[in-house]
Amino acid sequence: MKKSVLLFLVAPVLSCSQMRLGVRGTIHSSNISKVHKESSNRIAGSVGVLAQIKLDYYNQFFIQPEISYSLQGEKDKIKTSDNQKIDSKFYQNYINIPIYFRAYFSGDDSDFFGEIGPQIGVLIYQKDKEKEKMQYGSNPKNLDFSIGAGVGYSINRKSEFFLRYNYGLVDIYNKYCNKQDTSVIALGFAYIFD
């Protein structure tokens, strides 16, 4: 009796928690907000994988964790010893792990969607540590926390186009005098397997 009751309670949860896997990539523009006076964005991209975990019977609500390799940072001008200004690349590459709550506007196979969720970024590469430390007093933190939101369109729930904005929640330079955080706006494509 207990087993049949347990099965009755667990079966709907198991049927709702179907998972699909996919790949995704973006072209994006990144910068470090509020830190540089003469900075320009880095145009680069990211590649990664995703999982979609269904939350309801109507095929509308999902949790979507992802993992991606992302090229971020920006360009800035620094002064040389003879007081000239030269362009310098302050590039950081991250492994980003966002977890999005995604809602499709209906249960249709082709439809618009919106998404929002937190992201943790793990710094794995810096272009020029010494120059960055000289400019900002410290190197970027190893961890970056941010919040992302986006909209997109799904074709047959397989090919998906999206636009996302990701805003950092922490100062990434420990010793820099002003507030600063990461900022990324991305145009992306995902393909989800059956």
C-alpha positions as a Markdown table, in Angstrom:
| # | Residue | x | y | z |
|---|---|---|---|---|
| 1 | Met | 0.0 | 0.0 | 0.0 |
| 2 | Lys | 2.8 | 2.4 | 1.0 |
| 3 | Lys | 4.6 | 1.7 | -2.3 |
| 4 | Ser | 1.6 | 2.4 | -4.4 |
| 5 | Val | 0.9 | 5.7 | -2.6 |
| 6 | Leu | 4.6 | 6.7 | -3.0 |
| 7 | Leu | 4.5 | 5.8 | -6.7 |
| 8 | Phe | 1.3 | 7.8 | -7.1 |
| 9 | Leu | 3.0 | 10.9 | -5.6 |
| 10 | Val | 6.3 | 10.5 | -7.4 |
| 11 | Ala | 5.2 | 9.6 | -10.9 |
| 12 | Pro | 3.9 | 13.1 | -11.8 |
| 13 | Val | 7.2 | 14.7 | -10.6 |
| 14 | Leu | 9.2 | 12.2 | -12.7 |
| 15 | Ser | 7.1 | 12.8 | -15.8 |
| 16 | Cys | 7.4 | 16.6 | -15.4 |
| 17 | Ser | 11.2 | 16.5 | -14.9 |
| 18 | Gln | 12.1 | 15.4 | -18.4 |
| 19 | Met | 15.5 | 16.8 | -19.4 |
| 20 | Arg | 16.8 | 17.7 | -22.8 |
| 21 | Leu | 20.4 | 18.7 | -23.7 |
| 22 | Gly | 21.7 | 21.2 | -26.2 |
| 23 | Val | 24.5 | 23.4 | -27.4 |
| 24 | Arg | 24.6 | 27.2 | -27.4 |
| 25 | Gly | 26.8 | 30.0 | -28.6 |
| 26 | Thr | 26.8 | 33.8 | -28.6 |
| 27 | Ile | 28.4 | 36.9 | -30.1 |
| 28 | His | 28.6 | 39.5 | -27.4 |
| 29 | Ser | 29.8 | 42.9 | -26.3 |
| 30 | Ser | 31.4 | 43.0 | -22.9 |
| 31 | Asn | 32.9 | 45.7 | -20.7 |
| 32 | Ile | 33.7 | 46.5 | -17.1 |
| 33 | Ser | 31.1 | 49.1 | -16.0 |
| 34 | Lys | 32.0 | 52.3 | -14.3 |
| 35 | Val | 35.8 | 51.7 | -14.1 |
| 36 | His | 37.4 | 53.2 | -17.1 |
| 37 | Lys | 37.2 | 56.7 | -18.5 |
| 38 | Glu | 38.2 | 55.9 | -22.1 |
| 39 | Ser | 37.3 | 52.3 | -22.4 |
| 40 | Ser | 35.7 | 50.5 | -25.3 |
| 41 | Asn | 33.8 | 47.2 | -25.4 |
| 42 | Arg | 35.4 | 43.8 | -26.3 |
| 43 | Ile | 33.5 | 42.2 | -29.1 |
| 44 | Ala | 33.9 | 38.4 | -28.7 |
| 45 | Gly | 31.7 | 35.4 | -27.9 |
| 46 | Ser | 31.0 | 32.2 | -25.9 |
| 47 | Val | 30.3 | 28.6 | -26.5 |
| 48 | Gly | 28.7 | 26.0 | -24.2 |
| 49 | Val | 26.2 | 23.4 | -23.4 |
| 50 | Leu | 22.8 | 23.5 | -21.7 |
| 51 | Ala | 20.1 | 21.4 | -20.1 |
| 52 | Gln | 16.3 | 22.0 | -20.1 |
| 53 | Ile | 14.4 | 20.6 | -17.2 |
| 54 | Lys | 10.6 | 20.8 | -17.6 |
| 55 | Leu | 8.6 | 22.0 | -14.6 |
| 56 | Asp | 5.0 | 21.6 | -15.8 |
| 57 | Tyr | 2.7 | 19.5 | -17.9 |
| 58 | Tyr | 2.0 | 22.2 | -20.4 |
| 59 | Asn | 5.6 | 22.6 | -21.8 |
| 60 | Gln | 5.8 | 26.2 | -20.8 |
| 61 | Phe | 8.1 | 26.4 | -17.7 |
| 62 | Phe | 11.7 | 25.2 | -17.5 |
| 63 | Ile | 14.9 | 25.5 | -15.4 |
| 64 | Gln | 17.8 | 25.9 | -17.8 |
| 65 | Pro | 21.3 | 25.4 | -16.3 |
| 66 | Glu | 24.2 | 26.1 | -18.7 |
| 67 | Ile | 28.0 | 26.1 | -18.7 |
| 68 | Ser | 30.0 | 28.1 | -21.2 |
| 69 | Tyr | 33.5 | 29.4 | -22.0 |
| 70 | Ser | 33.2 | 33.2 | -22.4 |
| 71 | Leu | 35.6 | 35.8 | -23.7 |
| 72 | Gln | 35.1 | 39.0 | -21.7 |
| 73 | Gly | 36.8 | 42.2 | -20.6 |
| 74 | Glu | 37.4 | 45.5 | -22.5 |
| 75 | Lys | 40.0 | 47.8 | -24.0 |
| 76 | Asp | 41.2 | 51.0 | -22.3 |
| 77 | Lys | 43.8 | 53.7 | -22.7 |
| 78 | Ile | 46.7 | 53.9 | -20.3 |
| 79 | Lys | 49.5 | 56.5 | -19.9 |
| 80 | Thr | 53.1 | 55.6 | -20.8 |
| 81 | Ser | 56.2 | 56.9 | -19.1 |
| 82 | Asp | 56.3 | 59.8 | -21.6 |
| 83 | Asn | 52.7 | 60.7 | -20.9 |
| 84 | Gln | 51.3 | 59.3 | -24.1 |
| 85 | Lys | 48.1 | 57.3 | -24.1 |
| 86 | Ile | 48.0 | 53.9 | -25.8 |
| 87 | Asp | 45.3 | 51.3 | -26.2 |
| 88 | Ser | 45.6 | 48.4 | -23.9 |
| 89 | Lys | 43.6 | 45.1 | -23.8 |
| 90 | Phe | 42.2 | 44.1 | -20.4 |
| 91 | Tyr | 40.8 | 40.7 | -21.4 |
| 92 | Gln | 39.4 | 38.1 | -19.0 |
| 93 | Asn | 38.0 | 34.7 | -19.9 |
| 94 | Tyr | 35.5 | 33.0 | -17.7 |
| 95 | Ile | 33.7 | 29.7 | -17.3 |
| 96 | Asn | 30.2 | 30.9 | -16.7 |
| 97 | Ile | 27.5 | 28.8 | -15.0 |
| 98 | Pro | 24.0 | 30.5 | -15.2 |
| 99 | Ile | 20.8 | 28.9 | -14.0 |
| 100 | Tyr | 17.8 | 30.4 | -15.9 |
| 101 | Phe | 14.1 | 30.2 | -15.1 |
| 102 | Arg | 12.6 | 30.1 | -18.6 |
| 103 | Ala | 8.9 | 30.7 | -19.5 |
| 104 | Tyr | 7.5 | 30.2 | -23.0 |
| 105 | Phe | 4.5 | 32.4 | -23.8 |
| 106 | Ser | 2.4 | 29.3 | -24.6 |
| 107 | Gly | 2.7 | 25.6 | -25.1 |
| 108 | Asp | 3.1 | 25.9 | -28.8 |
| 109 | Asp | 6.2 | 24.4 | -30.5 |
| 110 | Ser | 7.3 | 27.7 | -32.0 |
| 111 | Asp | 6.9 | 30.6 | -29.6 |
| 112 | Phe | 8.6 | 33.5 | -27.8 |
| 113 | Phe | 10.1 | 33.1 | -24.4 |
| 114 | Gly | 11.6 | 35.1 | -21.5 |
| 115 | Glu | 14.2 | 34.0 | -19.0 |
| 116 | Ile | 16.0 | 35.3 | -15.9 |
| 117 | Gly | 18.5 | 33.9 | -13.4 |
| 118 | Pro | 21.8 | 34.1 | -11.5 |
| 119 | Gln | 25.2 | 33.3 | -12.8 |
| 120 | Ile | 28.6 | 32.5 | -11.3 |
| 121 | Gly | 31.7 | 33.1 | -13.4 |
| 122 | Val | 35.1 | 31.5 | -12.7 |
| 123 | Leu | 38.1 | 33.5 | -14.0 |
| 124 | Ile | 40.5 | 31.2 | -15.9 |
| 125 | Tyr | 42.6 | 33.6 | -18.0 |
| 126 | Gln | 43.9 | 37.1 | -17.9 |
| 127 | Lys | 45.7 | 38.7 | -20.9 |
| 128 | Asp | 48.2 | 40.9 | -18.9 |
| 129 | Lys | 48.2 | 40.5 | -15.1 |
| 130 | Glu | 51.0 | 42.9 | -14.4 |
| 131 | Lys | 49.6 | 45.7 | -16.5 |
| 132 | Glu | 46.1 | 45.2 | -15.0 |
| 133 | Lys | 47.4 | 45.2 | -11.4 |
| 134 | Met | 49.4 | 48.4 | -12.1 |
| 135 | Gln | 46.3 | 50.1 | -13.6 |
| 136 | Tyr | 43.7 | 49.0 | -10.9 |
| 137 | Gly | 45.8 | 48.1 | -7.9 |
| 138 | Ser | 44.8 | 44.4 | -8.0 |
| 139 | Asn | 43.9 | 41.7 | -10.5 |
| 140 | Pro | 40.2 | 40.7 | -11.0 |
| 141 | Lys | 38.6 | 38.4 | -8.4 |
| 142 | Asn | 38.5 | 34.7 | -9.3 |
| 143 | Leu | 34.7 | 34.7 | -8.9 |
| 144 | Asp | 32.1 | 36.9 | -10.5 |
| 145 | Phe | 28.4 | 36.9 | -9.6 |
| 146 | Ser | 25.8 | 38.4 | -11.9 |
| 147 | Ile | 22.2 | 38.3 | -12.9 |
| 148 | Gly | 21.0 | 37.7 | -16.4 |
| 149 | Ala | 17.8 | 38.3 | -18.3 |
| 150 | Gly | 16.8 | 37.7 | -21.9 |
| 151 | Val | 14.1 | 37.1 | -24.5 |
| 152 | Gly | 14.1 | 34.9 | -27.5 |
| 153 | Tyr | 12.2 | 32.8 | -30.1 |
| 154 | Ser | 12.1 | 29.1 | -30.4 |
| 155 | Ile | 11.4 | 27.2 | -33.7 |
| 156 | Asn | 9.9 | 23.8 | -33.0 |
| 157 | Arg | 11.5 | 23.9 | -29.5 |
| 158 | Lys | 14.8 | 22.9 | -31.2 |
| 159 | Ser | 16.4 | 26.0 | -32.8 |
| 160 | Glu | 16.4 | 29.0 | -30.6 |
| 161 | Phe | 17.6 | 32.6 | -31.0 |
| 162 | Phe | 17.9 | 34.9 | -28.0 |
| 163 | Leu | 19.1 | 38.3 | -26.7 |
| 164 | Arg | 20.5 | 38.5 | -23.2 |
| 165 | Tyr | 21.9 | 41.1 | -20.9 |
| 166 | Asn | 24.1 | 40.1 | -17.9 |
| 167 | Tyr | 24.9 | 42.6 | -15.1 |
| 168 | Gly | 27.6 | 42.0 | -12.5 |
| 169 | Leu | 26.7 | 42.3 | -8.8 |
| 170 | Val | 30.2 | 42.5 | -7.3 |
| 171 | Asp | 33.2 | 44.8 | -7.7 |
| 172 | Ile | 35.8 | 42.7 | -9.6 |
| 173 | Tyr | 38.9 | 44.7 | -8.6 |
| 174 | Asn | 39.5 | 44.6 | -4.8 |
| 175 | Lys | 41.6 | 47.7 | -4.5 |
| 176 | Tyr | 40.2 | 50.0 | -7.1 |
| 177 | Cys | 38.7 | 53.2 | -5.6 |
| 178 | Asn | 35.4 | 53.3 | -7.6 |
| 179 | Lys | 32.6 | 50.8 | -8.0 |
| 180 | Gln | 33.0 | 48.5 | -11.0 |
| 181 | Asp | 31.3 | 45.3 | -12.3 |
| 182 | Thr | 31.0 | 43.2 | -15.5 |
| 183 | Ser | 28.4 | 43.8 | -18.2 |
| 184 | Val | 27.6 | 41.7 | -21.2 |
| 185 | Ile | 25.0 | 42.0 | -23.9 |
| 186 | Ala | 24.8 | 38.9 | -26.2 |
| 187 | Leu | 23.0 | 37.7 | -29.3 |
| 188 | Gly | 22.9 | 33.9 | -29.3 |
| 189 | Phe | 21.7 | 30.7 | -30.8 |
| 190 | Ala | 21.0 | 27.3 | -29.2 |
| 191 | Tyr | 20.2 | 23.9 | -30.7 |
| 192 | Ile | 18.3 | 21.5 | -28.4 |
| 193 | Phe | 18.5 | 17.7 | -29.0 |
| 194 | Asp | 15.5 | 15.4 | -28.7 |
